Every structure is written in structure tokens, then in C-alpha cells.
Amino acid sequence: MIFESHAHYESERFDPDREQLLASMKENGIGTIINVGSSVESCKETVKLMETYDFIYGALGVHPSDISGLNEESLKWIEEMAAHPKTVAVGEIGLDYYWEKDPEIRKQQKYWFRRQLELAERTGLPVIIHSRDAAQDTMEIMKEASQKGIRGVIHCYSYSEEMALEYVKMGYYIGVGGVVTFKNARKLKEAVEAIPAEKILLETDCPYMAPEPYRGKRNSSLYLPLVAEKIGELKGLSREAVISITTENATRLFRKAGAAES
Ligand code: NI
């Protein structure tokens, strides 16, 4: 069974058919899903989803582009909810300099990134990292985090092969999704070839990032076999082997989801 490590099923793009779609996951080989919060509002929706579906777990955290909704009170709520038996990670958190050019706001992104890493350290949960056009600052902050024993995944990985190897050395996992099937994704393919399969997590980031031949359309966990197939091609593994290795990887990282499964 596939372990989907990054989905946003609270998105309004699933409003027309969310229930039917989620009901079809198990029969299509999707065993476990982590729904990932990105704003305070979507974290609340994530809690509803994880309390409704036995195979859905939650990651709670605020995305760098949504930090305007973050304050001491909402951070405290996230920390309280981190104790929920189905909250398996803090995320998605990180830095996004692609969408944010203002140096003052970038500073705020770093501030709230660090505050949420501290929360992860206190609660013992792994982190799900979003990082776009912020390679150096993310690397610096994640180095400090690894020294504090914080575990996690660099989601939708988009940097160099060298940097992927550095993250792996620090114990982090690399999240790989639909982008790996794109023709122009040479850098990501090289990174996937370079890192051990034991450090890769399967993810969609749905509704975004649909793999070929659905690029540009609404994504869902049902397309993950296409991603596993591509990773298998790059690593000389069968699709089935990629699915079983990445499920083991995710169960190792997201301990609270693993414990509930076995
Ligand atoms: Ni995401």
C-alpha cells in the first residue's frame, strides 16, 4: 500500500467530490495519507479530516506565505493539537523567497520558521519543510535543527543533487512528487538518482503538481503510481519496490502513523 506523505484535501478544489474520492483510496492501493496544513484555517480543516477518516493523519503548521495569520495564540493552539494522537508532524513550514521579495517579510518568515521548529523540538514531532528559492537560508536553519535532533522531510524537493546529499547526511528525507515525471526536471531526476531509495518519500502536494500525463490538471493521491514508476526507472527498481520502500520510509519518519497502522 502507498503512503501519501503530502496532500491538501481540505482544498476547495476537492469540494465537488471529496467524499467519493477519499472513499476510493483504499481500493486503489493508497493505504495512508498525511493531510498537511498550510494556514491556521487549513490546519483546522486538517483536524476535521483526520478525525473523520481512519487512514488520514495530519500535519499542523503554517506555510511561509501564510504567516500573517500566525500569532502567539494560534501557535499555542497548534502546540495543543500536536498532542492529538493523529497529528504526526509539524508542517508545512519553511521559507518561500519566490513569492516574497520584501526583506522585512523574509525576516518574519525566518522568525516563524524557527518558532515552529522549536515547537517540533518540544513535541518530538518530525517536520515537513517547504522551501522555494531559499536554498542557503533553509540549509543553515535545518543544520541547526538537525543538531537539536529534529527529524523531517524536505518536501517537493527542488534544489541540487549536492544539497540533497547534504540533507540526507543530516538524516532528513527528500519528498518527491509529480515534478519528477516532467521532461524539464533534469535537476530533480539527478537528485533522485544520487540519494538512497531509503531516504525518499512519495508525495503529491495535491491538488497541485499533477504528474504527466495529467500535468496542469487537478492532482490526487490516485496518481502516485505514476510517480513511483518514474522513481523506479531512475533507480533501477520496480514500481512495487519503490512503493514498499517509500511506505517503510514514511512509517519510520512519521512514527505516530506507523504505530497506529501496526
Ligand atoms: Ni504542500
Coordinates of C-alpha atoms and ligand atoms in Angstrom, one line a residue:
M1 CA 0.0 0.0 0.0
I2 CA 1.1 3.5 -0.8
F3 CA 1.9 6.0 1.9
E4 CA 1.0 9.5 0.6
S5 CA 3.1 11.9 2.7
H6 CA 1.8 15.3 1.5
A7 CA -1.8 16.2 0.4
H8 CA -4.2 19.1 0.8
Y9 CA -7.6 17.5 0.7
E10 CA -9.2 20.5 2.5
S11 CA -8.6 22.5 -0.6
E12 CA -11.8 23.9 -2.2
R13 CA -10.8 22.2 -5.4
F14 CA -11.9 18.9 -3.8
D15 CA -15.3 20.3 -2.7
P16 CA -17.3 18.8 -5.6
D17 CA -16.2 15.1 -4.9
R18 CA -14.0 14.9 -1.8
E19 CA -16.1 12.2 -0.1
Q20 CA -16.2 9.9 -3.1
L21 CA -12.6 10.5 -3.9
L22 CA -11.4 9.7 -0.4
A23 CA -13.7 6.6 -0.3
S24 CA -11.9 5.2 -3.3
M25 CA -8.3 5.5 -1.9
K26 CA -8.0 2.1 -0.2
E27 CA -9.3 0.1 -3.2
N28 CA -6.8 1.9 -5.3
G29 CA -3.8 1.0 -3.1
I30 CA -3.5 4.2 -1.1
G31 CA -3.1 3.0 2.5
T32 CA -2.2 6.1 4.4
I33 CA -2.5 9.8 3.8
I34 CA -1.0 12.8 5.6
N35 CA -3.1 15.9 5.1
V36 CA -0.8 18.9 5.5
G37 CA -2.0 22.2 6.9
S38 CA -0.6 25.4 5.4
S39 CA -2.6 28.1 7.2
V40 CA -4.3 28.3 10.6
E41 CA -7.6 27.7 8.8
S42 CA -6.4 24.7 6.8
C43 CA -5.0 23.2 10.0
K44 CA -8.5 23.3 11.5
E45 CA -9.8 21.6 8.3
T46 CA -7.0 19.0 8.6
V47 CA -8.1 18.1 12.1
K48 CA -11.6 17.5 10.8
L49 CA -10.3 15.2 8.1
M50 CA -8.1 13.2 10.4
E51 CA -11.0 12.8 12.8
T52 CA -13.3 11.6 10.0
Y53 CA -11.1 9.1 8.1
D54 CA -9.2 6.4 9.8
F55 CA -6.4 6.4 7.1
I56 CA -5.9 10.2 7.2
Y57 CA -3.3 11.7 9.6
G58 CA -2.5 15.4 10.0
A59 CA 0.5 17.7 9.8
L60 CA -0.1 21.1 11.5
G61 CA 1.9 24.2 10.8
V62 CA 1.9 27.4 8.9
H63 CA 3.4 27.9 5.4
P64 CA 5.8 30.9 4.9
S65 CA 3.3 32.6 2.6
D66 CA 0.6 32.4 5.3
I67 CA 2.4 33.7 8.3
S68 CA 0.2 36.8 8.5
G69 CA -2.3 34.5 10.2
L70 CA 0.2 33.3 12.8
N71 CA 0.4 34.8 16.3
E72 CA 1.1 33.5 19.9
E73 CA -2.4 32.4 20.3
S74 CA -2.6 30.3 17.0
L75 CA 0.9 28.9 17.7
K76 CA -0.3 27.8 21.1
W77 CA -3.3 26.1 19.5
I78 CA -1.1 24.2 17.1
E79 CA 1.1 23.1 20.0
E80 CA -2.0 21.8 21.9
M81 CA -3.2 20.0 18.8
A82 CA 0.2 18.4 18.3
A83 CA -0.7 16.1 21.2
H84 CA -3.6 14.7 19.2
P85 CA -3.0 11.0 18.6
K86 CA -3.4 11.6 14.8
T87 CA -1.1 14.6 14.5
V88 CA 2.1 13.1 13.1
A89 CA 4.2 16.1 12.0
V90 CA 4.7 19.9 12.2
G91 CA 4.2 21.4 8.7
E92 CA 4.3 22.7 6.3
I93 CA 6.8 25.3 7.5
G94 CA 9.8 26.9 5.9
L95 CA 10.8 29.8 3.6
D96 CA 9.4 31.0 0.3
Y97 CA 11.5 33.7 -1.4
Y98 CA 10.0 33.0 -4.8
W99 CA 6.7 34.6 -3.8
E100 CA 8.2 37.0 -1.2
K101 CA 10.8 39.6 -2.2
D102 CA 10.5 42.0 0.7
P103 CA 13.5 41.5 3.0
E104 CA 11.5 42.5 6.1
I105 CA 8.8 39.9 5.5
R106 CA 11.5 37.3 4.7
K107 CA 12.9 38.1 8.1
Q108 CA 9.4 37.3 9.6
Q109 CA 9.3 34.1 7.6
K110 CA 12.6 33.0 9.3
Y111 CA 11.3 34.0 12.7
W112 CA 8.1 31.9 12.4
F113 CA 10.0 29.1 10.8
R114 CA 12.3 28.9 13.8
R115 CA 9.4 29.2 16.3
Q116 CA 7.7 26.3 14.6
L117 CA 10.9 24.2 14.6
E118 CA 11.1 24.9 18.4
L119 CA 7.6 23.6 18.7
A120 CA 8.6 20.4 16.8
E121 CA 11.5 20.0 19.2
R122 CA 9.3 20.4 22.2
T123 CA 6.7 18.0 20.9
G124 CA 9.1 15.5 19.4
L125 CA 7.3 15.5 16.1
P126 CA 9.1 15.5 12.7
V127 CA 8.8 18.5 10.4
I128 CA 7.6 18.9 6.8
I129 CA 9.7 21.6 5.1
H130 CA 8.6 23.9 2.3
S131 CA 11.5 25.8 0.7
R132 CA 11.5 27.7 -2.6
D133 CA 14.3 29.9 -3.9
A134 CA 15.7 29.9 -0.3
A135 CA 18.3 27.2 -0.5
Q136 CA 21.1 28.8 1.6
D137 CA 18.9 30.1 4.5
T138 CA 16.9 26.8 4.6
M139 CA 20.1 24.8 4.7
E140 CA 21.5 26.9 7.5
I141 CA 18.4 26.6 9.7
M142 CA 18.0 22.9 9.0
K143 CA 21.6 22.3 10.0
E144 CA 20.8 23.8 13.4
A145 CA 17.6 21.8 13.6
S146 CA 19.4 18.5 12.9
Q147 CA 21.9 19.2 15.7
K148 CA 18.9 19.5 18.0
G149 CA 17.7 16.1 16.9
I150 CA 14.8 17.4 14.8
R151 CA 13.8 14.9 12.0
G152 CA 11.9 15.6 8.9
V153 CA 11.4 15.8 5.1
I154 CA 12.3 18.4 2.6
H155 CA 9.0 18.4 0.7
C156 CA 8.7 19.0 -3.1
Y157 CA 12.5 19.0 -3.3
S158 CA 13.8 21.5 -5.9
Y159 CA 17.4 22.1 -5.2
S160 CA 20.7 20.5 -6.4
E161 CA 21.9 16.9 -6.1
E162 CA 24.7 18.0 -3.8
M163 CA 22.4 19.7 -1.5
A164 CA 20.1 16.6 -1.4
L165 CA 23.0 14.5 -0.4
E166 CA 23.8 17.0 2.4
Y167 CA 20.2 16.8 3.7
V168 CA 20.4 13.0 3.6
K169 CA 23.6 13.1 5.5
M170 CA 21.9 15.1 8.2
G171 CA 19.2 12.4 8.4
Y172 CA 16.5 14.2 6.5
Y173 CA 14.2 12.6 3.9
I174 CA 13.5 14.0 0.4
G175 CA 9.9 14.4 -0.8
V176 CA 9.4 13.5 -4.4
G177 CA 6.2 14.1 -6.4
G178 CA 4.8 14.7 -9.8
V179 CA 7.6 17.1 -10.9
V180 CA 9.9 14.1 -11.3
T181 CA 7.8 13.0 -14.3
F182 CA 8.2 16.4 -16.1
K183 CA 10.5 16.4 -19.1
N184 CA 12.4 19.5 -17.9
A185 CA 13.0 18.2 -14.4
R186 CA 16.6 17.3 -15.0
K187 CA 17.9 18.6 -11.7
L188 CA 15.3 16.7 -9.6
K189 CA 16.0 13.5 -11.6
E190 CA 19.7 13.8 -10.9
A191 CA 19.0 14.3 -7.2
V192 CA 16.7 11.2 -7.1
E193 CA 19.4 9.1 -8.8
A194 CA 22.0 10.3 -6.3
I195 CA 20.2 9.7 -3.0
P196 CA 19.4 6.3 -1.5
A197 CA 15.8 5.0 -2.0
E198 CA 15.6 4.6 1.7
K199 CA 15.5 8.4 2.0
I200 CA 12.7 9.1 -0.5
L201 CA 9.1 9.8 0.4
L202 CA 6.2 9.7 -2.1
E203 CA 4.0 12.8 -2.1
T204 CA 1.6 14.6 -4.3
D205 CA 1.1 18.1 -2.9
C206 CA -2.4 17.7 -4.4
P207 CA -4.4 19.5 -5.8
Y208 CA -1.1 20.8 -7.2
M209 CA 1.8 19.2 -9.2
A210 CA -0.1 16.5 -11.1
P211 CA 2.4 14.1 -12.8
E212 CA 2.5 13.5 -16.6
P213 CA 0.2 12.9 -18.5
Y214 CA -2.1 15.0 -16.2
R215 CA 0.3 17.9 -15.8
G216 CA -1.7 21.1 -15.1
K217 CA -4.8 19.2 -14.0
R218 CA -6.1 18.6 -10.5
N219 CA -3.8 16.1 -8.8
S220 CA -4.8 13.4 -6.3
S221 CA -3.1 10.5 -4.5
L222 CA -4.5 8.2 -7.1
Y223 CA -1.7 9.4 -9.5
L224 CA 1.1 8.3 -7.1
P225 CA 1.7 5.0 -9.0
L226 CA 3.0 7.2 -11.9
V227 CA 5.4 8.9 -9.6
A228 CA 6.6 5.6 -8.2
E229 CA 7.1 4.2 -11.7
K230 CA 9.3 7.2 -12.6
I231 CA 11.4 6.9 -9.5
G232 CA 11.8 3.2 -10.2
E233 CA 13.1 4.0 -13.7
L234 CA 15.7 6.3 -12.3
K235 CA 16.8 3.9 -9.5
G236 CA 16.5 0.6 -11.4
L237 CA 13.7 -0.6 -9.2
S238 CA 10.2 -1.9 -9.9
R239 CA 7.2 0.3 -9.1
E240 CA 6.2 -2.2 -6.4
A241 CA 9.7 -2.0 -4.8
V242 CA 9.5 1.8 -4.8
I243 CA 6.1 1.7 -3.2
S244 CA 7.1 -0.7 -0.4
I245 CA 10.4 1.1 0.3
T246 CA 8.8 4.6 0.5
T247 CA 6.0 3.3 2.7
E248 CA 8.6 1.9 5.1
N249 CA 10.4 5.2 5.0
A250 CA 7.3 7.2 5.8
T251 CA 6.4 4.8 8.6
R252 CA 9.9 5.2 10.1
L253 CA 9.7 9.0 10.0
F254 CA 6.0 9.6 11.0
R255 CA 6.1 7.3 14.0
K256 CA 2.6 8.1 15.2
A257 CA 1.1 7.0 11.9
G258 CA 3.2 3.8 11.9
A259 CA 2.2 2.9 15.4
A260 CA -1.4 3.2 14.6
E261 CA -1.0 1.1 11.5
S262 CA 0.6 -2.0 13.0
Ligands
NI1 NI 2.1 21.5 0.2

